Short mmCIF file of C-alpha atoms in Angstrom, two decimals:
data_model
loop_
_atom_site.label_atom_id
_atom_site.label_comp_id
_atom_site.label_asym_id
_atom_site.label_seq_id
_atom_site.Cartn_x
_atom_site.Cartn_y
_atom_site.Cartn_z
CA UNK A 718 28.21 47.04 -43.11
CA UNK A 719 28.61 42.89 -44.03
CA UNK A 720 26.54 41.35 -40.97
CA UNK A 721 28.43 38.31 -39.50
CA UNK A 722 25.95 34.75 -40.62
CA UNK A 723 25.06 33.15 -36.76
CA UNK A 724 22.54 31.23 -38.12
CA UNK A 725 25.03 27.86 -36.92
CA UNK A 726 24.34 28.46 -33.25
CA UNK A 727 21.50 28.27 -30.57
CA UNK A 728 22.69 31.74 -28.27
CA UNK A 729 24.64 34.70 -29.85
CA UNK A 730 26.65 36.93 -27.14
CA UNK A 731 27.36 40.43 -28.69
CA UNK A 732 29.92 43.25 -27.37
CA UNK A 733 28.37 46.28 -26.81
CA UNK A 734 30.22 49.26 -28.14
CA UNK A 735 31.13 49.15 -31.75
CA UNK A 736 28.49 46.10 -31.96
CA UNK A 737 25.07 46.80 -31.30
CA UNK A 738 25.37 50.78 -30.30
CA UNK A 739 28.11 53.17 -30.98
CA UNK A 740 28.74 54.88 -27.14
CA UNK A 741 29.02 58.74 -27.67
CA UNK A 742 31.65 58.15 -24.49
CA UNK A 743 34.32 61.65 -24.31
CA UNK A 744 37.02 58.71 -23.85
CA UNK A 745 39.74 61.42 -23.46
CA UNK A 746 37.29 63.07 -20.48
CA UNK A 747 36.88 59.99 -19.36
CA UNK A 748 41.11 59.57 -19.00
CA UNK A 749 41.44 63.03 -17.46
CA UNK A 750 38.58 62.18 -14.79
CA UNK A 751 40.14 58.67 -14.28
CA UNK A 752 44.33 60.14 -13.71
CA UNK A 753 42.84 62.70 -11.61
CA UNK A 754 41.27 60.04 -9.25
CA UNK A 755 44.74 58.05 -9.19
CA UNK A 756 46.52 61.49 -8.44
CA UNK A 757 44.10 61.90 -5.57
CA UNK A 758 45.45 58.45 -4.50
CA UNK A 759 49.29 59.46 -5.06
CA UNK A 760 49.30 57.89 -8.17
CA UNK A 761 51.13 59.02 -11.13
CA UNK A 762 49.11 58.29 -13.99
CA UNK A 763 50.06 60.68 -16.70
CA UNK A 764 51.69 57.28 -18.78
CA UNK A 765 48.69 55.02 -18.64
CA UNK A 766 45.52 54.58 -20.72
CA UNK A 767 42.59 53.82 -19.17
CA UNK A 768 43.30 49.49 -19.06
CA UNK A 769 46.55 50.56 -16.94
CA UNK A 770 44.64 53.24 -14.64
CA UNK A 771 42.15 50.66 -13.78
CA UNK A 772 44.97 48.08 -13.03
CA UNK A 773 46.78 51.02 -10.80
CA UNK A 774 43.32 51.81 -8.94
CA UNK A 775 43.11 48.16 -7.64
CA UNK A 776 46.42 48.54 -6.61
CA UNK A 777 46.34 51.99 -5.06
CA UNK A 778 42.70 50.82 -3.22
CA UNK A 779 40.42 53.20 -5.19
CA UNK A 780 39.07 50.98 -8.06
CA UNK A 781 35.65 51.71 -6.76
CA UNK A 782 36.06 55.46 -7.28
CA UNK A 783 37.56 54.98 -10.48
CA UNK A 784 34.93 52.97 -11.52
CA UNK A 785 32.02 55.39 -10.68
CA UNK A 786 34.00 57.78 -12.83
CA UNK A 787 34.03 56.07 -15.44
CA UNK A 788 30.64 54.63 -15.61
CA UNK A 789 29.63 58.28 -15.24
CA UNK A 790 31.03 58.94 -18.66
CA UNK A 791 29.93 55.31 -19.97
CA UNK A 792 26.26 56.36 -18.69
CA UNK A 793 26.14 59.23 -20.68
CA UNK A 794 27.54 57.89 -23.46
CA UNK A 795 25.30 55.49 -23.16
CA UNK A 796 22.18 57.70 -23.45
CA UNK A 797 23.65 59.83 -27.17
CA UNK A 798 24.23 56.21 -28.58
CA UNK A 799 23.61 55.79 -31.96
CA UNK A 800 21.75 52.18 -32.87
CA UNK A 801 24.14 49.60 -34.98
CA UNK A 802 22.52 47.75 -37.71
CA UNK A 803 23.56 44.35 -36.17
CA UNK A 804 20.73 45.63 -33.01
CA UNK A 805 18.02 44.84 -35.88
CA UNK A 806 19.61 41.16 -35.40
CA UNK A 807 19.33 41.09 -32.13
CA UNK A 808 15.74 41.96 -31.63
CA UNK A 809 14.73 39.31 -34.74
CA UNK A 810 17.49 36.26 -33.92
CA UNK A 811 14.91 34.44 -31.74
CA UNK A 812 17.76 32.90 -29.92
CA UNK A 813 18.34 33.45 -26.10
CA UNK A 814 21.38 36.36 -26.82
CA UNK A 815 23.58 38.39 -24.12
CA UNK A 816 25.79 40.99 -24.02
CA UNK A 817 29.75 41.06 -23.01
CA UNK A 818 31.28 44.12 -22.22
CA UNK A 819 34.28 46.11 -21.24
CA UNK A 820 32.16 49.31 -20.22
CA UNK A 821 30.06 49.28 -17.06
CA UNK A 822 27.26 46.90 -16.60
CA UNK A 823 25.01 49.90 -15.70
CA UNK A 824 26.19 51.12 -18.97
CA UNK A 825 25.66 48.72 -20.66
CA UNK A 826 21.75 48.77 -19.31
CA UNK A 827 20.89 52.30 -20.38
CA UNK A 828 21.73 51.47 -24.35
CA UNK A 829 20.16 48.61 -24.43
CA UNK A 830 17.22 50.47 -22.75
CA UNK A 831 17.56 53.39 -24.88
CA UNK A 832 17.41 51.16 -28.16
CA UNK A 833 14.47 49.06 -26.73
CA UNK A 834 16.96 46.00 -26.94
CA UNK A 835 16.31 44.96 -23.03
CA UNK A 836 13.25 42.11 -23.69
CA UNK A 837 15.47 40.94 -26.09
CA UNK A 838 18.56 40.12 -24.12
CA UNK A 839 18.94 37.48 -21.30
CA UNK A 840 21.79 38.11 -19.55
CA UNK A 841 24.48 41.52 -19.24
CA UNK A 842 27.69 41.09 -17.97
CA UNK A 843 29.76 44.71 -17.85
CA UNK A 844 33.73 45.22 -16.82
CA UNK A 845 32.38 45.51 -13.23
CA UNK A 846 30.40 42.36 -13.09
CA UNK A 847 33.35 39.95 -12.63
CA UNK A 848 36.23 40.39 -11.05
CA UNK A 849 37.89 40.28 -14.46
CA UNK A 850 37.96 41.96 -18.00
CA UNK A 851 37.68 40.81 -21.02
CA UNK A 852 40.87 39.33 -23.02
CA UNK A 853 40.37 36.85 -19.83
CA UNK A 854 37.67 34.26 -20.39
CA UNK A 855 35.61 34.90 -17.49
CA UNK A 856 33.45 37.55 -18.37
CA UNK A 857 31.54 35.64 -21.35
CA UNK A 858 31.41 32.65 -19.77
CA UNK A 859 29.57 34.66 -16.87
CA UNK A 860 27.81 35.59 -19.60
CA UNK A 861 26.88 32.39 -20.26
CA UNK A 862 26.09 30.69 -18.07
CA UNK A 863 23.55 33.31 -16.77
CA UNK A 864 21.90 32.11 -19.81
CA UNK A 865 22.24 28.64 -18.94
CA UNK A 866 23.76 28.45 -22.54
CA UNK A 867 26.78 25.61 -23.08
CA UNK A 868 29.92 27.45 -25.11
CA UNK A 869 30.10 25.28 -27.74
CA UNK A 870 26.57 26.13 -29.21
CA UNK A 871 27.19 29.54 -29.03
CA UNK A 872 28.89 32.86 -30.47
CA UNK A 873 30.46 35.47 -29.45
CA UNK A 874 30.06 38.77 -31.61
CA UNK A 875 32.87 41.60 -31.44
CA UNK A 876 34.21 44.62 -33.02
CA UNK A 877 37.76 43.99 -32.13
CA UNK A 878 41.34 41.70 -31.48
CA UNK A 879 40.40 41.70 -27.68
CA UNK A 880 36.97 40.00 -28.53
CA UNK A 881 38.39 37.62 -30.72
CA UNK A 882 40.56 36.75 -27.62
CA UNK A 883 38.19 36.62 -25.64
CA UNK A 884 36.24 34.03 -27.48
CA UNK A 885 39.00 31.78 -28.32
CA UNK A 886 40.19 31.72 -24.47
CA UNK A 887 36.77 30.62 -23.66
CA UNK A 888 36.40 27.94 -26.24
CA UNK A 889 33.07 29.91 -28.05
CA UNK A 890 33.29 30.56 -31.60
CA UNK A 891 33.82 34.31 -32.37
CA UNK A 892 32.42 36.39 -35.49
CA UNK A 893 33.22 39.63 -36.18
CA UNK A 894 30.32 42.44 -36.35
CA UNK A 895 32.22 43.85 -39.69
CA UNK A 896 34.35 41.14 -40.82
CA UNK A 897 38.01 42.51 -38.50
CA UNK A 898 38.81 44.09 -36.00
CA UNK A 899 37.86 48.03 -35.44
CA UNK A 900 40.55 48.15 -32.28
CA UNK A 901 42.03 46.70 -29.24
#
């Protein structure tokens, strides 16, 4: 694995999954749990991956069921993760760092605890924590500014295009954790 150089910038914000831990998340489970909460609703769901079934949730009024089955699976996942090499940056950058993430914030708490990477982070910000998801800009710069960090001194660190989108829509420079993209 070729580690991304942040030596350039005074906060680093990393994506979870594919980043620092690798999420042993059933993601197909997790689809079948998530349709069957939007049939429950009357929704049809048997087209949509799980970015769509989220979108249909807030529109059929059960996003906060579909949520708690998710993080369910995100949770667990969460405690089988396997520890990334870039985590070893993380704990040594000496810079105030933070994560961004599409999973649950919760989630996103139990790997970092599991991996003893909690001391080292200032400030979690999980698909739940906004009322937005990452491409949109608002989750990092939740991120930080709960770590009372300006954008243009830090990075953002990702594993995929979506990151990268992230970043550039909030004006922070973006790295990628193995030089391009693993996914969406």
């Amino acid at each position: 694995m070729t580690l991304p150089d942040l030596s350039a910038f005074d906060a680093v914000v990393y994506d979870l999954d594919g980043t620092l831990v690798d999420l042993r998340v059933d993601w197909n489970d997790a689809a079948s749990d998530a349709a069957a909460v939007l049939r429950n609703a009357g929704v049809d769901a048997d087209s949509l991956d799980l970015w769509k079934m989220l979108d249909a949730a807030d529109d059929a009024g059960v996003r906060d069921d579909l949520e708690r089955e998710l993080a369910a699976h995100e949770r667990e996942g969460a405690w089988l993760s396997d520890r990334l090499p870039l985590a070893d940056h993380l704990a040594d950058d000496g810079v105030p760092s933070g994560v961004c993430s599409l999973n649950a914030e919760d989630a996103c708490r139990v790997a970092l605890d599991v991996h003893d990477l909690s001391d080292h982070v200032d400030a979690v910000v999980g698909r739940d924590s906004v009322a937005t998801r990452k491409p949109d800009p608002e989750p990092l710069l939740t991120t930080l500014e709960r770590m009372a960090v300006d954008p243009d001194s830090a990075v953002f660190v990702g594993d995929s295009a979506r990151d990268e989108v992230t970043a550039d829509r909030a004006g922070v420079a973006f790295r990628y954790v193995d030089g391009g993209p693993t996914g969406v």
